[in-house]
């Protein structure tokens, strides 16, 4: 809410009980501020009074009132009127005279502000029209009211005789006009945003103002008529700092002159009071007008020069932009020409690349213009069929003749159905066989799309043909390898009292990634339990076949009851002689009766041991190089540890802990953390580990084998054994352990 738009008074009229208290406070504060400034300035101005202690040659309150009306609006008139009344009551003959004088002192500056606003006055006084407006409208014209009312009130109230009216009127008019001319510009400049001048500029303006003051005092204290000497210094100040320097300089010069006139000094010693006031008004008007006029003129010239410089810069910028646009257009034209040449070159290059890619991928393309019955083949189409490019002109019937009769019949039927549909569509992919001229049979995959005209008649058919013979052969080998791998893994694990076993095998998700991961569990004749897990490098049929050979050999060596290092050493020698691949293997022998675990490791990830308290550790002893990695690896060594009742042993292949883009150490650490809470169900533990460790596609096979020794807990022992001699030793061990526990 602002006072200027009348919102406060409107609110008081419509909702007097709901007026914002803060708005009233702000309004009252402005009245007090304006009234206080007016009163203080009036008390100071009366010290220069020449007639009846209330007519002064310089009346600053009038300038303050004009500025207040310009800044706060006309609604601050009560503050000015009350302050004027307070000033005039003590020096007037009666209250009515004081009220009349206060009315004149209020109406004159209000009229000045209204006239200034009407002519578009700018408070910065940075235009020539602003200087003319404040001099003629505000200072010389509007103050006629206050001078006439004030001097007339003095005569009517008997304060002065009628004969002194002209002198009183002249002094009054001079004081009010000078208040507007010298005080109002100074206050308007003072209330502008803070000056950001440098220290040098601040020192310079202070020196100029001091010089103006010194010259003014000098010329006012001599009988010589030298008041004109102040004008050059005022012009200098206005030229250097415009209104920011001109306004305070004019205030200094006019103030000193008014003080001299009030005390009859210098050029104001002689003459009547009217003559002195005319002389003072002429001097002060010249000072104010020349300062304001010259400052506004300099500001306008400076602004015009800056505008001209901006226009020149803008013109230069437009010329530069236009020149740049023409240059850019020329460059674009040259670039388009170069790009067109480059496009032609790239098109030829890509045509060559396409032909090369088609040859590498064994993919050819063809086109059949149906109304013309004209067929075109790419070079690779000829190569796929066993011919040199462009070896013979091709027709549709000729192309079908190259297909095996059984498949050709199907192709003709599919084509007939497609042509009858009468709309654009893709034909279903079709596999078919051909027999080349050299007798080689190839399997091809054909894809085609039919385009028809607006009337539904077939117009064009395009398609591709890919030789997928190698892919079909790879699929066949994959199925064989997968079948072999599944058949070689144990279909069930041995059932041994006091020992829990669980295993999981997760093949790679890629169809062609059948690997060589495997595991095995064998119950030895002496009652011990042999465990093995390994990984043959590579994938496919070869890896699966190698895995089968090694598994069978390991079983045979294990049944001879050699130490783990001896068994691993024999397998190492077999790999060196028969298998050209690298194999990792860990072989362990566990004695359920004593809880002893002996093992030898040929480059395989170490087993993870989890004791009954959840403490985890990797068994990193007995380590040797992978099988087939080096020609003379040296002697394999055994390592041993003890498995307490409730302990869990985890064997795994690297597919469980190894991921692309991450260190295998991170996987080992994560597995160690997850296995710290094995739970009671060993099968559930295996499922939980796979679920947590495998979160995306499996790029390698995963084998997981878990063993846990559990106590009999003084329960009855029930055994179901085959009637075979080799079970006697394990039976004796089981009974001894049951009796011991």
Short mmCIF file of N, CA and C in Angstrom, two decimals, residues 455-550:
data_model
loop_
_atom_site.label_atom_id
_atom_site.label_comp_id
_atom_site.label_asym_id
_atom_site.label_seq_id
_atom_site.Cartn_x
_atom_site.Cartn_y
_atom_site.Cartn_z
N UNK A 455 -3.15 -49.91 -56.34
CA UNK A 455 -4.23 -50.81 -56.73
C UNK A 455 -4.06 -52.21 -56.16
N UNK A 456 -3.03 -52.42 -55.32
CA UNK A 456 -2.83 -53.72 -54.70
C UNK A 456 -2.01 -54.69 -55.53
N UNK A 457 -1.57 -54.27 -56.72
CA UNK A 457 -0.77 -55.19 -57.55
C UNK A 457 0.68 -55.20 -57.07
N UNK A 458 1.31 -56.38 -56.99
CA UNK A 458 2.71 -56.46 -56.55
C UNK A 458 3.63 -55.70 -57.50
N UNK A 459 4.53 -54.90 -56.93
CA UNK A 459 5.47 -54.13 -57.73
C UNK A 459 6.91 -54.56 -57.53
N UNK A 460 7.28 -54.82 -56.27
CA UNK A 460 8.70 -55.01 -56.00
C UNK A 460 8.87 -55.88 -54.77
N UNK A 461 9.90 -56.70 -54.80
CA UNK A 461 10.25 -57.51 -53.64
C UNK A 461 11.75 -57.43 -53.45
N UNK A 462 12.15 -57.15 -52.22
CA UNK A 462 13.57 -57.09 -51.88
C UNK A 462 13.81 -58.04 -50.73
N UNK A 463 15.05 -58.50 -50.62
CA UNK A 463 15.34 -59.44 -49.55
C UNK A 463 16.81 -59.65 -49.34
N UNK A 464 17.12 -60.42 -48.31
CA UNK A 464 18.50 -60.79 -47.99
C UNK A 464 18.58 -62.30 -47.84
N UNK A 465 19.77 -62.82 -48.07
CA UNK A 465 20.04 -64.25 -47.90
C UNK A 465 21.34 -64.37 -47.12
N UNK A 466 21.34 -65.16 -46.06
CA UNK A 466 22.53 -65.37 -45.24
C UNK A 466 22.87 -66.85 -45.20
N UNK A 467 24.16 -67.11 -45.37
CA UNK A 467 24.65 -68.49 -45.25
C UNK A 467 24.83 -68.80 -43.76
N UNK A 468 23.97 -69.67 -43.23
CA UNK A 468 24.00 -69.99 -41.79
C UNK A 468 24.49 -71.41 -41.55
N UNK A 469 25.23 -71.95 -42.51
CA UNK A 469 25.70 -73.33 -42.36
C UNK A 469 26.56 -73.49 -41.12
N UNK A 470 27.54 -72.56 -40.91
CA UNK A 470 28.40 -72.66 -39.75
C UNK A 470 27.60 -72.49 -38.45
N UNK A 471 26.61 -71.61 -38.47
CA UNK A 471 25.80 -71.42 -37.28
C UNK A 471 25.00 -72.66 -36.93
N UNK A 472 24.45 -73.32 -37.94
CA UNK A 472 23.71 -74.56 -37.67
C UNK A 472 24.64 -75.63 -37.12
N UNK A 473 25.87 -75.68 -37.67
CA UNK A 473 26.83 -76.66 -37.16
C UNK A 473 27.21 -76.35 -35.72
N UNK A 474 27.36 -75.04 -35.40
CA UNK A 474 27.69 -74.66 -34.03
C UNK A 474 26.55 -75.01 -33.08
N UNK A 475 25.32 -74.83 -33.51
CA UNK A 475 24.18 -75.21 -32.67
C UNK A 475 24.20 -76.71 -32.39
N UNK A 476 24.51 -77.47 -33.41
CA UNK A 476 24.54 -78.93 -33.24
C UNK A 476 25.63 -79.32 -32.23
N UNK A 477 26.82 -78.70 -32.38
CA UNK A 477 27.90 -79.00 -31.44
C UNK A 477 27.53 -78.56 -30.03
N UNK A 478 26.84 -77.45 -29.93
CA UNK A 478 26.42 -76.96 -28.61
C UNK A 478 25.49 -77.96 -27.93
N UNK A 479 24.53 -78.47 -28.67
CA UNK A 479 23.61 -79.44 -28.08
C UNK A 479 24.36 -80.69 -27.64
N UNK A 480 25.33 -81.13 -28.46
CA UNK A 480 26.11 -82.31 -28.08
C UNK A 480 26.91 -82.03 -26.82
N UNK A 481 27.56 -80.84 -26.77
CA UNK A 481 28.39 -80.50 -25.61
C UNK A 481 27.54 -80.38 -24.35
N UNK A 482 26.36 -79.79 -24.48
CA UNK A 482 25.50 -79.64 -23.32
C UNK A 482 25.02 -80.99 -22.81
N UNK A 483 24.67 -81.87 -23.75
CA UNK A 483 24.24 -83.21 -23.35
C UNK A 483 25.37 -83.96 -22.67
N UNK A 484 26.58 -83.83 -23.25
CA UNK A 484 27.74 -84.50 -22.67
C UNK A 484 28.03 -83.96 -21.27
N UNK A 485 27.95 -82.64 -21.14
CA UNK A 485 28.25 -82.04 -19.84
C UNK A 485 27.25 -82.48 -18.78
N UNK A 486 25.99 -82.46 -19.12
CA UNK A 486 24.96 -82.88 -18.17
C UNK A 486 25.12 -84.35 -17.77
N UNK A 487 25.51 -85.18 -18.76
CA UNK A 487 25.61 -86.61 -18.47
C UNK A 487 26.81 -86.93 -17.60
N UNK A 488 27.85 -86.08 -17.64
CA UNK A 488 29.06 -86.36 -16.87
C UNK A 488 28.99 -85.83 -15.44
N UNK A 489 28.08 -84.89 -15.16
CA UNK A 489 27.95 -84.40 -13.79
C UNK A 489 27.16 -85.42 -12.97
N UNK A 490 27.46 -85.55 -11.68
CA UNK A 490 26.74 -86.52 -10.84
C UNK A 490 25.25 -86.22 -10.82
N UNK A 491 24.45 -87.29 -11.04
CA UNK A 491 23.01 -87.08 -10.97
C UNK A 491 22.52 -87.03 -9.54
N UNK A 492 23.27 -87.64 -8.61
CA UNK A 492 22.95 -87.51 -7.20
C UNK A 492 24.23 -87.66 -6.39
N UNK A 493 24.23 -87.12 -5.18
CA UNK A 493 25.40 -87.16 -4.32
C UNK A 493 25.29 -88.32 -3.34
N UNK A 494 26.44 -88.85 -2.88
CA UNK A 494 26.40 -89.97 -1.92
C UNK A 494 25.70 -89.56 -0.63
N UNK A 495 25.01 -90.54 -0.01
CA UNK A 495 24.37 -90.31 1.29
C UNK A 495 25.26 -90.92 2.37
N UNK A 496 25.87 -90.08 3.18
CA UNK A 496 26.83 -90.52 4.19
C UNK A 496 26.34 -90.03 5.54
N UNK A 497 26.15 -90.94 6.50
CA UNK A 497 25.68 -90.52 7.83
C UNK A 497 26.64 -89.52 8.46
N UNK A 498 26.11 -88.44 9.01
CA UNK A 498 26.92 -87.42 9.67
C UNK A 498 27.52 -86.41 8.72
N UNK A 499 27.25 -86.55 7.43
CA UNK A 499 27.79 -85.60 6.44
C UNK A 499 26.65 -85.17 5.52
N UNK A 500 26.48 -83.85 5.38
CA UNK A 500 25.50 -83.31 4.44
C UNK A 500 26.23 -82.80 3.21
N UNK A 501 25.67 -83.07 2.03
CA UNK A 501 26.24 -82.63 0.76
C UNK A 501 25.15 -81.93 -0.05
N UNK A 502 25.54 -80.89 -0.76
CA UNK A 502 24.62 -80.19 -1.67
C UNK A 502 25.45 -79.63 -2.82
N UNK A 503 24.86 -79.57 -3.98
CA UNK A 503 25.58 -79.08 -5.16
C UNK A 503 24.61 -78.33 -6.07
N UNK A 504 25.17 -77.38 -6.81
CA UNK A 504 24.41 -76.65 -7.81
C UNK A 504 25.29 -76.45 -9.05
N UNK A 505 24.63 -76.52 -10.19
CA UNK A 505 25.34 -76.23 -11.44
C UNK A 505 24.47 -75.28 -12.25
N UNK A 506 25.04 -74.12 -12.63
CA UNK A 506 24.30 -73.11 -13.38
C UNK A 506 25.04 -72.84 -14.69
N UNK A 507 24.49 -73.29 -15.82
CA UNK A 507 25.19 -73.07 -17.10
C UNK A 507 25.12 -71.61 -17.52
N UNK A 508 26.03 -71.24 -18.42
CA UNK A 508 26.04 -69.88 -18.95
C UNK A 508 24.74 -69.61 -19.71
N UNK A 509 24.27 -68.35 -19.65
CA UNK A 509 23.00 -68.01 -20.31
C UNK A 509 23.14 -67.96 -21.82
N UNK A 510 24.34 -67.73 -22.34
CA UNK A 510 24.54 -67.71 -23.79
C UNK A 510 24.43 -69.12 -24.33
N UNK A 511 23.71 -69.26 -25.44
CA UNK A 511 23.47 -70.59 -26.00
C UNK A 511 24.75 -71.28 -26.41
N UNK A 512 25.75 -70.51 -26.80
CA UNK A 512 26.99 -71.12 -27.30
C UNK A 512 28.07 -71.17 -26.24
N UNK A 513 27.74 -70.92 -24.98
CA UNK A 513 28.75 -70.83 -23.95
C UNK A 513 28.74 -72.04 -23.00
N UNK A 514 28.59 -73.25 -23.54
CA UNK A 514 28.73 -74.45 -22.70
C UNK A 514 30.19 -74.58 -22.32
N UNK A 515 30.45 -74.63 -21.01
CA UNK A 515 31.83 -74.60 -20.55
C UNK A 515 32.30 -75.93 -20.02
N UNK A 516 33.46 -75.87 -19.35
CA UNK A 516 34.08 -77.09 -18.83
C UNK A 516 34.09 -77.15 -17.32
N UNK A 517 33.17 -76.47 -16.64
CA UNK A 517 33.09 -76.55 -15.18
C UNK A 517 32.51 -77.90 -14.76
N UNK A 518 33.04 -78.46 -13.68
CA UNK A 518 32.56 -79.77 -13.23
C UNK A 518 32.88 -79.95 -11.76
N UNK A 519 32.20 -80.92 -11.15
CA UNK A 519 32.48 -81.30 -9.77
C UNK A 519 32.19 -82.79 -9.63
N UNK A 520 32.71 -83.38 -8.55
CA UNK A 520 32.48 -84.81 -8.33
C UNK A 520 32.67 -85.11 -6.84
N UNK A 521 31.95 -86.11 -6.36
CA UNK A 521 32.07 -86.59 -4.99
C UNK A 521 32.16 -88.12 -5.04
N UNK A 522 33.23 -88.68 -4.45
CA UNK A 522 33.46 -90.13 -4.50
C UNK A 522 33.71 -90.63 -3.07
N UNK A 523 33.01 -91.69 -2.68
CA UNK A 523 33.26 -92.32 -1.38
C UNK A 523 34.36 -93.36 -1.57
N UNK A 524 35.49 -93.17 -0.87
CA UNK A 524 36.65 -94.03 -1.04
C UNK A 524 36.48 -95.33 -0.24
N UNK A 525 37.20 -96.37 -0.62
CA UNK A 525 37.07 -97.66 0.08
C UNK A 525 37.40 -97.59 1.56
N UNK A 526 38.28 -96.67 1.96
CA UNK A 526 38.65 -96.59 3.38
C UNK A 526 37.65 -95.79 4.21
N UNK A 527 36.54 -95.39 3.62
CA UNK A 527 35.52 -94.64 4.35
C UNK A 527 35.65 -93.14 4.21
N UNK A 528 36.76 -92.65 3.66
CA UNK A 528 36.92 -91.20 3.45
C UNK A 528 36.06 -90.76 2.26
N UNK A 529 35.94 -89.45 2.15
CA UNK A 529 35.12 -88.86 1.09
C UNK A 529 36.02 -87.97 0.23
N UNK A 530 36.06 -88.27 -1.08
CA UNK A 530 36.86 -87.47 -2.02
C UNK A 530 35.95 -86.46 -2.72
N UNK A 531 36.39 -85.21 -2.75
CA UNK A 531 35.64 -84.15 -3.42
C UNK A 531 36.57 -83.47 -4.42
N UNK A 532 36.03 -83.10 -5.55
CA UNK A 532 36.82 -82.43 -6.57
C UNK A 532 35.94 -81.42 -7.29
N UNK A 533 36.55 -80.32 -7.69
CA UNK A 533 35.87 -79.33 -8.52
C UNK A 533 36.92 -78.71 -9.43
N UNK A 534 36.56 -78.49 -10.68
CA UNK A 534 37.55 -77.99 -11.63
C UNK A 534 36.90 -77.21 -12.75
N UNK A 535 37.76 -76.62 -13.58
CA UNK A 535 37.30 -75.76 -14.68
C UNK A 535 38.28 -75.89 -15.83
N UNK A 536 37.77 -76.34 -16.98
CA UNK A 536 38.58 -76.44 -18.19
C UNK A 536 38.45 -75.13 -18.95
N UNK A 537 39.58 -74.53 -19.33
CA UNK A 537 39.54 -73.27 -20.06
C UNK A 537 38.83 -73.46 -21.39
N UNK A 538 38.06 -72.44 -21.80
CA UNK A 538 37.36 -72.52 -23.06
C UNK A 538 35.93 -72.97 -22.89
N UNK A 539 35.23 -73.07 -24.02
CA UNK A 539 33.82 -73.44 -24.01
C UNK A 539 33.55 -74.35 -25.20
N UNK A 540 32.36 -74.90 -25.20
CA UNK A 540 31.93 -75.70 -26.33
C UNK A 540 32.22 -77.18 -26.16
N UNK A 541 32.12 -77.89 -27.30
CA UNK A 541 32.24 -79.34 -27.29
C UNK A 541 33.61 -79.79 -26.80
N UNK A 542 34.65 -79.07 -27.19
CA UNK A 542 36.00 -79.47 -26.80
C UNK A 542 36.18 -79.38 -25.28
N UNK A 543 35.70 -78.27 -24.67
CA UNK A 543 35.84 -78.12 -23.22
C UNK A 543 35.03 -79.19 -22.49
N UNK A 544 33.82 -79.47 -22.97
CA UNK A 544 33.00 -80.50 -22.32
C UNK A 544 33.64 -81.87 -22.44
N UNK A 545 34.23 -82.17 -23.61
CA UNK A 545 34.88 -83.46 -23.81
C UNK A 545 36.10 -83.61 -22.90
N UNK A 546 36.89 -82.54 -22.80
CA UNK A 546 38.06 -82.56 -21.91
C UNK A 546 37.64 -82.75 -20.47
N UNK A 547 36.58 -82.06 -20.07
CA UNK A 547 36.07 -82.21 -18.71
C UNK A 547 35.68 -83.65 -18.42
N UNK A 548 35.05 -84.32 -19.38
CA UNK A 548 34.65 -85.72 -19.17
C UNK A 548 35.85 -86.64 -19.00
N UNK A 549 36.90 -86.43 -19.81
CA UNK A 549 38.09 -87.26 -19.69
C UNK A 549 38.75 -87.08 -18.32
N UNK A 550 38.88 -85.82 -17.89
CA UNK A 550 39.56 -85.56 -16.62
C UNK A 550 38.74 -86.09 -15.44
#
